[in-house]
Short mmCIF file of C-alpha atoms and ligand atoms in Angstrom, two decimals:
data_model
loop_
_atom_site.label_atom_id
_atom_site.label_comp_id
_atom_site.label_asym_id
_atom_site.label_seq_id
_atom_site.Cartn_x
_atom_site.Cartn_y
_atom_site.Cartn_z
CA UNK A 1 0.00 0.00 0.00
CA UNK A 2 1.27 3.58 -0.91
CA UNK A 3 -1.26 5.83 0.39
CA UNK A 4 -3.95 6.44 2.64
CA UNK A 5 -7.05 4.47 2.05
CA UNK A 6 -9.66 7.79 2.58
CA UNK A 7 -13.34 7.20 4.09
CA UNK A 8 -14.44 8.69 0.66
CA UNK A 9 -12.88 5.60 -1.16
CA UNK A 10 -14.05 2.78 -3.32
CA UNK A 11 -12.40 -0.43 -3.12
CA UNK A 12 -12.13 -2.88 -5.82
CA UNK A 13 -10.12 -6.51 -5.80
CA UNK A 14 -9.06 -8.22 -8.75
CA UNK A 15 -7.41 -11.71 -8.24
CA UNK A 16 -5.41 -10.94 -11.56
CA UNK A 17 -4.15 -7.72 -12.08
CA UNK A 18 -2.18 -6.12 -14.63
CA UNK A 19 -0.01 -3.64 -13.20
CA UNK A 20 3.06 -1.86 -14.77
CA UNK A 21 5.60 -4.39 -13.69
CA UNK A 22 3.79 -7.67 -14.71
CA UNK A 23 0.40 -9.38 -13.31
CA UNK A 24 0.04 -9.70 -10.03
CA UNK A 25 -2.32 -11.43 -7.51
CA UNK A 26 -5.07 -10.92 -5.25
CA UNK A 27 -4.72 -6.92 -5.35
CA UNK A 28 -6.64 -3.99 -4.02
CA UNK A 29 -6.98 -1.06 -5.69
CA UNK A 30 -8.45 1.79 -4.08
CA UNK A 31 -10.39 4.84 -6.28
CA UNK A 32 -11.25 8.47 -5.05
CA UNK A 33 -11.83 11.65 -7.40
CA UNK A 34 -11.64 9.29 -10.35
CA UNK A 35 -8.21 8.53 -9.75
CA UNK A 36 -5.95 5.53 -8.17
CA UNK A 37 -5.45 6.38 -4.78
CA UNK A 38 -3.58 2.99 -3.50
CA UNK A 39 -2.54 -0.33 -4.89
CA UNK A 40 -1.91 -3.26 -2.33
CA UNK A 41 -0.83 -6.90 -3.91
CA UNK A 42 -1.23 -10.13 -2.06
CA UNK A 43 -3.64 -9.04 0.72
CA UNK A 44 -7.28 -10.82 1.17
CA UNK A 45 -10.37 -8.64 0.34
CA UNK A 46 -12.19 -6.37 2.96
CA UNK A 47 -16.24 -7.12 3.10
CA UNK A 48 -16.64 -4.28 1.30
CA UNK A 49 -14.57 -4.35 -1.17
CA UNK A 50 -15.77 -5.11 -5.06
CA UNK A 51 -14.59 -8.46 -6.13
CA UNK A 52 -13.36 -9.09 -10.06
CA UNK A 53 -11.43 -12.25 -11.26
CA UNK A 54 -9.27 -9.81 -13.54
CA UNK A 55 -8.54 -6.59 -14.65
CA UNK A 56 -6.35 -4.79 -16.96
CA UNK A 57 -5.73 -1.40 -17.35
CA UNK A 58 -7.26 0.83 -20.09
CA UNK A 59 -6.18 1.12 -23.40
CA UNK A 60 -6.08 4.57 -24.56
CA UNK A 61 -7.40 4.66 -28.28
CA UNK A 62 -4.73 7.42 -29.67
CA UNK A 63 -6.58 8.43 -33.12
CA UNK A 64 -9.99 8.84 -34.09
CA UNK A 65 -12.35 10.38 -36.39
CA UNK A 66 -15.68 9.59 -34.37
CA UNK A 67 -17.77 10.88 -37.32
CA UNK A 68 -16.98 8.43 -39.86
CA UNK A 69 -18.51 5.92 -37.23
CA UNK A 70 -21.89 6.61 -39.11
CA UNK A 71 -20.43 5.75 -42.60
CA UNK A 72 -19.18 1.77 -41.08
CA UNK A 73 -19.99 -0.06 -44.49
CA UNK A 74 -21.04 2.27 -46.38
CA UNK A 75 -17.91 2.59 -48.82
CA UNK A 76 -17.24 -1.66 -49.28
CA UNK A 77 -19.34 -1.37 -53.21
CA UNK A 78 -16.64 -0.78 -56.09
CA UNK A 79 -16.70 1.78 -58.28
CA UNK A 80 -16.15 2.30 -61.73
CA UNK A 81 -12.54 2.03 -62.04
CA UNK A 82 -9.19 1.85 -59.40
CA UNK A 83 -11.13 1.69 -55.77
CA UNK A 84 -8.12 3.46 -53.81
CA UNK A 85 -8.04 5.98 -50.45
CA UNK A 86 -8.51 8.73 -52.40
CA UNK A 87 -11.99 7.46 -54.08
CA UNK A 88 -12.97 6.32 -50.25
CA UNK A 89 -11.90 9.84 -49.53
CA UNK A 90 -14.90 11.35 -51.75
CA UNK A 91 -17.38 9.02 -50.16
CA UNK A 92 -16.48 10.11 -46.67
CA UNK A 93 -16.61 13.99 -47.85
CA UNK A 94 -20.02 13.24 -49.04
CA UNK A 95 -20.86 11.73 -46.23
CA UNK A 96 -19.99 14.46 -43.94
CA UNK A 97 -21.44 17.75 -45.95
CA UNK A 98 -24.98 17.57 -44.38
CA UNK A 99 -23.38 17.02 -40.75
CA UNK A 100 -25.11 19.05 -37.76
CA UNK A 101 -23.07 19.64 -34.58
CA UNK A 102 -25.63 17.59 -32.40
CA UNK A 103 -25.28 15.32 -36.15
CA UNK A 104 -21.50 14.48 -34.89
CA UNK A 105 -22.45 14.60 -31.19
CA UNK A 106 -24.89 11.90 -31.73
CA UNK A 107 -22.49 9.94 -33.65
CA UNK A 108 -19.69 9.86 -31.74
CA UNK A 109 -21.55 9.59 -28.39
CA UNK A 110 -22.01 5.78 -30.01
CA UNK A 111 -18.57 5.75 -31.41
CA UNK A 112 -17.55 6.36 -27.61
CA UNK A 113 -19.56 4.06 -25.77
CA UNK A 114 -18.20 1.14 -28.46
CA UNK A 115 -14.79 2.42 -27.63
CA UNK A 116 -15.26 1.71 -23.98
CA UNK A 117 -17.05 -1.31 -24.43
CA UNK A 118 -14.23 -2.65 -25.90
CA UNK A 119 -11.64 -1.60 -23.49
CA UNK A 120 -10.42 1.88 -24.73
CA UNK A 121 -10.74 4.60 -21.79
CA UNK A 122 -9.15 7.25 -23.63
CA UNK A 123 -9.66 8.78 -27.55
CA UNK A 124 -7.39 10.80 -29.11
CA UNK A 125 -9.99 12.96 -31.03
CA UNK A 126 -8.48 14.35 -34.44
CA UNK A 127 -10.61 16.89 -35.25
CA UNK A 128 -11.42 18.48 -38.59
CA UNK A 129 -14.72 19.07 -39.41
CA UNK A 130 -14.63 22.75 -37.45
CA UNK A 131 -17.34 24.95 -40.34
CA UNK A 132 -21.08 24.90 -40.54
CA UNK A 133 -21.99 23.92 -44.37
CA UNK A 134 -20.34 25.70 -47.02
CA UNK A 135 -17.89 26.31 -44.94
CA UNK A 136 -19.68 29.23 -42.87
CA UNK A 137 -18.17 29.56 -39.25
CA UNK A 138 -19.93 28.78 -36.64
CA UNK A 139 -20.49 31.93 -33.85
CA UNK A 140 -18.19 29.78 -31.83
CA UNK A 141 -15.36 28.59 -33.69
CA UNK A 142 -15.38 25.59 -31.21
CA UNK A 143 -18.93 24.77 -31.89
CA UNK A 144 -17.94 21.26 -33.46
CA UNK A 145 -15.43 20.61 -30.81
CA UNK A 146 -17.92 21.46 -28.06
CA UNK A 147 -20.43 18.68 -29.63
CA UNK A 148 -17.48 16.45 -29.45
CA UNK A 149 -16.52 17.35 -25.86
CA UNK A 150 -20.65 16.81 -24.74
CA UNK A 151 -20.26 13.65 -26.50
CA UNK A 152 -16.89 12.23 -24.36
CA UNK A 153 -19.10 13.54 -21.14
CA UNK A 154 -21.91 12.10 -22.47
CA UNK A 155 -20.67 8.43 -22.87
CA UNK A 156 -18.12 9.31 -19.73
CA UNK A 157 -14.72 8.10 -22.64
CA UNK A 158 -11.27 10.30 -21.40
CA UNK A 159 -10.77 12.98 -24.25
CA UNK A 160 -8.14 13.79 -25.78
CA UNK A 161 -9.08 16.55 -28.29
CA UNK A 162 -6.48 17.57 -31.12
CA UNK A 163 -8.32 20.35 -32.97
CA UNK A 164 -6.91 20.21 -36.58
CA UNK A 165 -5.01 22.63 -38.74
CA UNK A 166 -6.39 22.54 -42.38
CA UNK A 167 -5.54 25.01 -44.97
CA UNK A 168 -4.66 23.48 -48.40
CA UNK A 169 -5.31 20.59 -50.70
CA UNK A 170 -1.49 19.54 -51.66
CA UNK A 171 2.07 19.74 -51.06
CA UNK A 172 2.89 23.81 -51.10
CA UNK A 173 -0.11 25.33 -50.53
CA UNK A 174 -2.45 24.11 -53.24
CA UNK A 175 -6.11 25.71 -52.51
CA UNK A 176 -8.53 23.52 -50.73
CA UNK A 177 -11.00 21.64 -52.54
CA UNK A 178 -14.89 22.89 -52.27
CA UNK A 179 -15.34 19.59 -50.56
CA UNK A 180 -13.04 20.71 -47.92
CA UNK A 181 -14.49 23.80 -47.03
CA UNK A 182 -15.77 22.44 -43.72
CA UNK A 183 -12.19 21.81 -42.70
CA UNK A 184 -10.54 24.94 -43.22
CA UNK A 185 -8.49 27.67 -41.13
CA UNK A 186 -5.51 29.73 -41.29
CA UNK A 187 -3.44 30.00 -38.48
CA UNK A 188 -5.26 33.22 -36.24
CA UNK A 189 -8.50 31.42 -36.81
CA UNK A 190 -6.62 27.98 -35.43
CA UNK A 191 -5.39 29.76 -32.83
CA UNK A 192 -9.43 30.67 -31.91
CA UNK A 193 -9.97 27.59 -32.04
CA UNK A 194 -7.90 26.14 -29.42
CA UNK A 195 -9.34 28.80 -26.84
CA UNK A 196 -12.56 28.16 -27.52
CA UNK A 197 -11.69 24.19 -27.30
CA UNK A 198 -10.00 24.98 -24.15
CA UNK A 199 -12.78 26.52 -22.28
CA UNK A 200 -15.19 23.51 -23.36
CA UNK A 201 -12.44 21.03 -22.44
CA UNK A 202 -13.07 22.34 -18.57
CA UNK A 203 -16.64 21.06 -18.19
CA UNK A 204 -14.44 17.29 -18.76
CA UNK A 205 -12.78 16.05 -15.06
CA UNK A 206 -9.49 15.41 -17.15
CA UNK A 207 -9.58 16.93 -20.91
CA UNK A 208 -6.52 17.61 -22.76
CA UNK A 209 -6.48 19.68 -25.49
CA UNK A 210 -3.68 18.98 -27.87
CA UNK A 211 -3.10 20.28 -31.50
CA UNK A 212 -3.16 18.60 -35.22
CA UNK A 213 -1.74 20.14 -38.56
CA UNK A 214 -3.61 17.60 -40.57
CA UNK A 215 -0.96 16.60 -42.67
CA UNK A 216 2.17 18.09 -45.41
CA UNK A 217 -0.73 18.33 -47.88
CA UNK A 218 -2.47 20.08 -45.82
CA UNK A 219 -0.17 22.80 -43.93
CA UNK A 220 2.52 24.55 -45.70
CA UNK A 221 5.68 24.45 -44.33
CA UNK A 222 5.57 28.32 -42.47
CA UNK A 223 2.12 27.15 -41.25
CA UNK A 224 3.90 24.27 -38.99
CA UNK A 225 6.73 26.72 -37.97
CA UNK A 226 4.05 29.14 -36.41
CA UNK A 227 1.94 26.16 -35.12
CA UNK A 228 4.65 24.59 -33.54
CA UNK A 229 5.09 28.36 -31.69
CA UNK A 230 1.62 28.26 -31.06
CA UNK A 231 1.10 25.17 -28.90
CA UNK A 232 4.08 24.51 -27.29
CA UNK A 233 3.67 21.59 -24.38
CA UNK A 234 0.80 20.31 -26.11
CA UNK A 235 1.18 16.80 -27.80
CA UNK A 236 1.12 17.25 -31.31
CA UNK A 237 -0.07 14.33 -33.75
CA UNK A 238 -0.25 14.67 -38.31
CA UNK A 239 -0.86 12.08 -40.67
CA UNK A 240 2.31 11.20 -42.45
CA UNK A 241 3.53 8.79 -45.62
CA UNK A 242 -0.12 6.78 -45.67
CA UNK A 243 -0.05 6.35 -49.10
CA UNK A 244 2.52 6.08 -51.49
CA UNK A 245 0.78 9.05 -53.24
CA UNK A 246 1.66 11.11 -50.70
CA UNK A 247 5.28 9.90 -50.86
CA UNK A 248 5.39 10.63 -54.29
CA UNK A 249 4.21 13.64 -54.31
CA UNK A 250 6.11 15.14 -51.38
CA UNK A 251 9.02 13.91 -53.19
CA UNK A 252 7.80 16.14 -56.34
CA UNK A 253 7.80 18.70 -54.27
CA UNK A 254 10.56 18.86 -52.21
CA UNK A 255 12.66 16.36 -52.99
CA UNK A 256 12.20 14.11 -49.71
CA UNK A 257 10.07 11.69 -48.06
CA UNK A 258 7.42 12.99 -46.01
CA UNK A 259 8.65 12.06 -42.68
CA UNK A 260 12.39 12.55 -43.90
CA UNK A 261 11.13 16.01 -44.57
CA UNK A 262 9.64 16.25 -41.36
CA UNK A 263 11.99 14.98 -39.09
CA UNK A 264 14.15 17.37 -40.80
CA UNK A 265 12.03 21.17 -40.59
CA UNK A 266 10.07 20.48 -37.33
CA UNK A 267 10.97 19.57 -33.87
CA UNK A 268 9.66 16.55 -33.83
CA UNK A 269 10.25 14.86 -30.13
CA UNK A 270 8.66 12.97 -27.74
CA UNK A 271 5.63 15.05 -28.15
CA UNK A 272 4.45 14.50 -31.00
CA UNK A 273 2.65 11.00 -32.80
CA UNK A 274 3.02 10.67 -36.18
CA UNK A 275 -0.05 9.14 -37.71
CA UNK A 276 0.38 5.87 -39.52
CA UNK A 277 3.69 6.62 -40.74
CA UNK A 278 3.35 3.51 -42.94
CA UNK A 279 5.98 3.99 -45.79
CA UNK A 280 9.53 4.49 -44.72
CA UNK A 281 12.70 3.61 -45.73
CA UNK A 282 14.83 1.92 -43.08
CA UNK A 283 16.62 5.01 -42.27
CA UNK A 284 13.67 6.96 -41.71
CA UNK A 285 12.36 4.52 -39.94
CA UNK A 286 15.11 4.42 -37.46
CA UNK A 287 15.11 8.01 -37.14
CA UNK A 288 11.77 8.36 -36.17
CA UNK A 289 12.03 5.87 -33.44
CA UNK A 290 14.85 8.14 -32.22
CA UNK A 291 13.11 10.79 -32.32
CA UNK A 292 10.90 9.58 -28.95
CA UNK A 293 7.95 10.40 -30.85
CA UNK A 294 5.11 7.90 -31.04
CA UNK A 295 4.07 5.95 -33.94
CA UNK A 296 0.42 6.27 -34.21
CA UNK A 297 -1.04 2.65 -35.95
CA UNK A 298 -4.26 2.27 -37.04
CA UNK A 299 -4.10 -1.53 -38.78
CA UNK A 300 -7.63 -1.70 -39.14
CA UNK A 301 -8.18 1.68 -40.76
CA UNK A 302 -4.79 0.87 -42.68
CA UNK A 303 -6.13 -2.82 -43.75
CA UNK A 304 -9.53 -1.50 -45.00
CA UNK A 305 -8.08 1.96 -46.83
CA UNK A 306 -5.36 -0.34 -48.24
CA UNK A 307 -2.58 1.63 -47.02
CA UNK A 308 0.41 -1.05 -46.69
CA UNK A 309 1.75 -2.24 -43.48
CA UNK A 310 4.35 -0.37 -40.57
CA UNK A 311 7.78 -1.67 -40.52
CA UNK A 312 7.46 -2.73 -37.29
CA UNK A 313 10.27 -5.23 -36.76
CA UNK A 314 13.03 -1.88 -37.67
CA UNK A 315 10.97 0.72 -35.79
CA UNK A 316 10.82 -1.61 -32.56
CA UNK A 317 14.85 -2.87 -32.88
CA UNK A 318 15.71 0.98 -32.67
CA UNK A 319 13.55 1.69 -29.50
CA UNK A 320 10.61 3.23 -31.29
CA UNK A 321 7.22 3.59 -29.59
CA UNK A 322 3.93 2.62 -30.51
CA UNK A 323 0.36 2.95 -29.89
CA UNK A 324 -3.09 2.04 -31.31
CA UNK A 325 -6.03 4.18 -33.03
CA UNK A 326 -9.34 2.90 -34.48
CA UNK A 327 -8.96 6.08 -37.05
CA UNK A 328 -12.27 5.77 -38.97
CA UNK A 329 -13.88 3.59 -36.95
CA UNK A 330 -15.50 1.18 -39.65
CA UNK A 331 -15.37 -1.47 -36.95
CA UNK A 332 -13.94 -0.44 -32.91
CA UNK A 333 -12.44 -2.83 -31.45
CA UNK A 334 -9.21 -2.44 -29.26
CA UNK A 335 -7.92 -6.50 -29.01
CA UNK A 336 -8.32 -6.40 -32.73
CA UNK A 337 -6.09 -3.92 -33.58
CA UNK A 338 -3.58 -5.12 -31.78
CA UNK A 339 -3.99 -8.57 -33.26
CA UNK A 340 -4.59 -7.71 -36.68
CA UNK A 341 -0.97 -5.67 -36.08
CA UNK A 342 0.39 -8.37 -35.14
CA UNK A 343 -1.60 -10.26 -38.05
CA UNK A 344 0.13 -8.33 -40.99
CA UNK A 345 3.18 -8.94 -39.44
CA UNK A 346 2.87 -12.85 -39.51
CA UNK A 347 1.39 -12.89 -43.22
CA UNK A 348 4.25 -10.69 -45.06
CA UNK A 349 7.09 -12.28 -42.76
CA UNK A 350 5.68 -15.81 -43.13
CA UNK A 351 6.88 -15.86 -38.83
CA UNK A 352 5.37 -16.04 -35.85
CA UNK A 353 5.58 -13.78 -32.17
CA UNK A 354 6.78 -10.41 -34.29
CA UNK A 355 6.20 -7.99 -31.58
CA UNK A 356 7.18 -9.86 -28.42
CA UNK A 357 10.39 -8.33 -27.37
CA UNK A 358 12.76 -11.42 -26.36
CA UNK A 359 12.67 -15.17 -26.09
CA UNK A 360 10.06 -16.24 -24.03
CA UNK A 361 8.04 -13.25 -23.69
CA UNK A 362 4.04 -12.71 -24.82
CA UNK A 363 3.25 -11.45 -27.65
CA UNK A 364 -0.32 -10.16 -26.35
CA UNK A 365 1.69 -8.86 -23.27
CA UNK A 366 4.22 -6.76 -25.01
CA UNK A 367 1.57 -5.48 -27.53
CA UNK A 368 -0.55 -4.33 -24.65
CA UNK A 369 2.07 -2.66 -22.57
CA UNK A 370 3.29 -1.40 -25.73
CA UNK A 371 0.39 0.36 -26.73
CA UNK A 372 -0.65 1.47 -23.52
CA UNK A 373 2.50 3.64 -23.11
CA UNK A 374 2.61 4.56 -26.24
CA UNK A 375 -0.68 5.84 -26.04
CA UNK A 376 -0.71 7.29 -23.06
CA UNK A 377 2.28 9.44 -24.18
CA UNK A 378 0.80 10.60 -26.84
CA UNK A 379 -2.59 11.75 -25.63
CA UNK A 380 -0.93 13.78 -23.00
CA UNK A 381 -1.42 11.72 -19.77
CA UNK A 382 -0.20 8.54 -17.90
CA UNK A 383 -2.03 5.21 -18.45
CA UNK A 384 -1.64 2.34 -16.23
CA UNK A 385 -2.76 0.99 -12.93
CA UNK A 386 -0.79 3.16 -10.81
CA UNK A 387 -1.45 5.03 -7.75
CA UNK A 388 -2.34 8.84 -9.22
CA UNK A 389 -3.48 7.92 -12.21
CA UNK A 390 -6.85 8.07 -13.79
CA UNK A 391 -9.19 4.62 -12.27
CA UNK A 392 -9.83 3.71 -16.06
CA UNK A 393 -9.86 0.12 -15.63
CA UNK A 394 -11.47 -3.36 -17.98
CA UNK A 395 -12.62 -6.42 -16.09
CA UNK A 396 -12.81 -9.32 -18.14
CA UNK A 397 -14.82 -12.75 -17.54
CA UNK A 398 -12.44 -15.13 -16.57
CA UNK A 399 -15.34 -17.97 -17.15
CA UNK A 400 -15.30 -16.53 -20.97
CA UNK A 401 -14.33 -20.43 -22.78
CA UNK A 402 -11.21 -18.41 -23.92
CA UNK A 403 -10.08 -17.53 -20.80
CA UNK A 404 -10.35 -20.75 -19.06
CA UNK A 405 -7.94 -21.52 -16.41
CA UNK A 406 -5.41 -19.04 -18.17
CA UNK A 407 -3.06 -17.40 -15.63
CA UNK A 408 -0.33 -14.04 -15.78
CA UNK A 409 0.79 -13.53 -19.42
CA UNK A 410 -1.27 -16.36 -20.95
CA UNK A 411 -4.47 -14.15 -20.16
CA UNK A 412 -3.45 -11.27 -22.13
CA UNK A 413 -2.36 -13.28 -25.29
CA UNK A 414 -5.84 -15.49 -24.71
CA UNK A 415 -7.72 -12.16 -24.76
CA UNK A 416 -5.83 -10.55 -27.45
CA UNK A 417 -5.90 -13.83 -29.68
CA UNK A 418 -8.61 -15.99 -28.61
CA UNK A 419 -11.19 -14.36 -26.99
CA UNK A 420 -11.19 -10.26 -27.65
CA UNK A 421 -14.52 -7.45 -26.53
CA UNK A 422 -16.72 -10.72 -25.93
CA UNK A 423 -14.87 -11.33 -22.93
CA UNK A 424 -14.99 -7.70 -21.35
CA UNK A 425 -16.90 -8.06 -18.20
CA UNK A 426 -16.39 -4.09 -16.71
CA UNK A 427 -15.05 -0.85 -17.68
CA UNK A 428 -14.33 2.15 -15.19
CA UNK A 429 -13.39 5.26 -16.35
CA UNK A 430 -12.39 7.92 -13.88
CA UNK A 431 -13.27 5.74 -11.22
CA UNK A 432 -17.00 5.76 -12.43
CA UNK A 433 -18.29 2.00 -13.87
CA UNK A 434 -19.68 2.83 -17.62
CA UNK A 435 -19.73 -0.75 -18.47
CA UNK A 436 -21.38 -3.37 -16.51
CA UNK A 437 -21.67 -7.23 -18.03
CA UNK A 438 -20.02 -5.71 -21.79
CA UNK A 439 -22.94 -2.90 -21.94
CA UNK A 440 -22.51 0.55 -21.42
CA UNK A 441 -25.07 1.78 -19.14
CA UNK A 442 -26.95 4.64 -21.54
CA UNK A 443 -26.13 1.92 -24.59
CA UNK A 444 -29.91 2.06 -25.33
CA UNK A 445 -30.57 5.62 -25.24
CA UNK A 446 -27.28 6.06 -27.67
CA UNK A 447 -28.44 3.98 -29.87
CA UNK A 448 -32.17 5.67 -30.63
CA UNK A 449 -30.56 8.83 -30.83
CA UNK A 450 -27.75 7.36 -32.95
CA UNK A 451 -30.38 6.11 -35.38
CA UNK A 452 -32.69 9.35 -35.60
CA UNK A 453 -29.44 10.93 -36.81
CA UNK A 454 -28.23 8.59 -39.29
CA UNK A 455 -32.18 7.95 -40.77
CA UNK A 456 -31.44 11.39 -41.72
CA UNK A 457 -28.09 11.00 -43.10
CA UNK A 458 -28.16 8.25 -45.33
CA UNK A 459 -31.57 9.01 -46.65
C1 NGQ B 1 -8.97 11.84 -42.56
N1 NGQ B 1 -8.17 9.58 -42.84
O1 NGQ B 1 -8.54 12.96 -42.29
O2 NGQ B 1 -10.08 11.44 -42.17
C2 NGQ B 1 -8.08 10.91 -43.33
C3 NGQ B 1 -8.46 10.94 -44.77
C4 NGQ B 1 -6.92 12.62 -45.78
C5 NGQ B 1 -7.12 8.76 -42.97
N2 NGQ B 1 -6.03 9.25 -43.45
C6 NGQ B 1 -8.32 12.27 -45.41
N3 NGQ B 1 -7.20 7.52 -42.63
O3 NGQ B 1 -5.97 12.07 -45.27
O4 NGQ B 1 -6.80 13.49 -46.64
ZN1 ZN B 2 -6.82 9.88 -39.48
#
């Protein structure tokens, strides 16, 4: 035990825990103002306490765009020639022109409550759709991000906003597209922006606002010289090298790679999470993981856009970190990405155990710990079970047929691999229980409200 166990307290015991150092046994962890407040291994339970077979920390879900929820599906119907991410690209801007604020509210108040059901605590919200249609501001330039902000209190999710930067179309400044209109600022309306996102970030318990050029097509390169002034101590996250269009055609321009070019004119450090980051050379590759910053993965975003896989296996050897997103949110699920990154790497290798880090060690154990640290880094605030930090904790059913019997490491690789969101039991997220038996308690409310919106939508 590490600190006083307050009358105000809530007590919960977990025979299995995962804590930062390993699991552990027959553990007490003790919650008050929606944070840890003491951890005590190998102790019996108090009456009072409440008594789970196993938790695990939760997994913060570093990059989403909670909108495109509503469009799950909708974009799997080829088209006339070359489906690519550029012709999903112009489904998902259709999709999004006739978009209210309580529209995306709505929307991602579902996205959210799937996102904890399925273990993530935390979403790193990347946030671009700022205008009214047309592209006519909004009296508060923060409207959108306020409707986002309701919608993480709403479903009770941590938030991690990163309002967006958005300015051109291509690589030096080309004009925006018409379809884009919704998107766009210069750099004194950004900075607007992140005031009025700060004030609605303080009706949260533990908000952080961070910031987002969008991505080198998107920002010239004195636009991320006076953002990076701008919003200094704030973690900073971009989309980088997706698509090898993007490669190309920073290459056209400036004769380097996109995150060559990067790593070269910003300051990118430990603070910042580049976005996929899927095609590097090795020397990139090695330089980003020096860097400190955090890769941000999205594999099943990246598997259904068609975007290539991470080199993992190079990033990982040279220290790099990691963490998971479920980007556009065609199908959340937080065990899933991290198997399906795993997944990619066994198909293209032809091997097996990629991301554990040594002989003998678990694959689902490393990939958890690696993307919870990862994660937590990059959305601005500490994840673990640790006294001080945010009580965002998953229970899962040890009586799940997957789980059976399964002790220490061999639970996390039977949840991971075997068993995934079917065998959530709990979720707690700033020491409040959203989730009860897999269900998020205003699941049913979500949902009618979720459908009124998108009745209108897709008509
Ligand atoms: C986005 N999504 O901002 O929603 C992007 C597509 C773009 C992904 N990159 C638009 N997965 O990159 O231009
Ligand atoms: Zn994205």
């Amino acid at each position: 035990m590490t600190e006083s166990w307050g009358v105000t307290r809530k007590v919960l015991f977990f025979q299995h825990l995962l804590l930062p150092h390993g699991w552990a046994r027959d553990v007490r962890v003790a919650l008050s103002g929606g944070r840890i407040s003491a951890v005590e291994m190998n102790v019996e339970p108090s009456n009072s306490d409440e008594r789970h077979a196993c938790g695990l920390p939760g997994m913060p879900n570093l990059h989403s765009h909670a909108f495109q929820r509503g469009m799950a599906g909708l974009a799997e119907r080829r088209g006339p020639s070359n489906d690519s991410f550029w012709t999903w690209r112009e489904i998902m801007y259709r999709f999004v022109d006739r978009m209210t604020p309580d529209d995306v509210s709505a929307i991602a108040a579902l996205a959210y409550i799937e996102m904890l059901e399925s273990g993530f605590t935390r979403v790193g919200e990347f946030h671009y759709l700022h205008h009214d249609r047309g592209g006519l501001h909004f009296a508060d330039i923060g409207e959108m991000s306020g409707a986002l902000m309701a919608a993480a209190s709403a479903s009770g999710i941590g938030m991690t906003l990163l309002p967006v930067l958005y300015s051109h179309s291509g690589f030096g400044g080309q004009p925006p597209q018409l379809a884009q209109a919704r998107f766009i600022l210069d750099v004194d309306g950004y900075a607007r922006l992140l005031d009025s996102a700060d004030g609605h970030a303080r009706s949260l318990p533990d908000a952080v606002v961070g910031a987002a050029p969008h991505s080198l097509r998107a920002v010239s390169r004195e636009q991320l010289r006076d953002l990076e002034a701008l919003v200094k101590g704030r973690p900073i996250h971009i989309h980088i090298a997706e698509q090898v269009k993007e490669v190309d055609d920073c290459l056209t321009w400036s004769g380097q790679r996109p995150v060559e070019w990067l790593l070269d004119h910003a300051e990118v450090d430990a603070r910042w999470c580049l976005i996929h980051a899927t095609h590097m050379t090795d020397a990139e590759t090695r330089a980003l993981a020096h860097s400190g910053a955090v890769a941000g993965l999205c594999p099943i975003t990246e598997a259904n856009l068609g975007d290539g896989l991470f080199p993992v296996e190079t990033f990982l050897d040279a220290g790099g970190r990691y963490g998971v997103g479920s980007d556009s949110n065609v199908l959340i699920d937080c065990a899933e990405e991290l198997r399906l990154l795993e997944y990619g790497q066994r198909l293209t290798r032809r091997a097996r155990n990629v991301m554990a880090r040594g002989a003998g060690r678990s694959t689902g154990g490393d990939l958890y710990a690696g993307a919870l640290a990862g994660g937590a880094a990059a959305l601005g605030i500490g994840g673990g079970i640790a006294v001080g930090l945010p009580a965002d904790i998953v229970s899962l059913d040890l009586d799940h047929p997957a789980l059976a019997h399964r002790q220490g490491d061999a639970i996390t690789d039977s949840f991971v691999f075997g068993a995934g969101r079917s065998a959530i039991d709990c979720v707690w997220r700033h020491g409040a229980k959203l989730v009860s038996d897999g269900r998020h308690r205003i699941r049913d409310q979500a949902i009618r409200d979720y459908h009124r919106v998108l009745e209108r939508l897709i008509a």
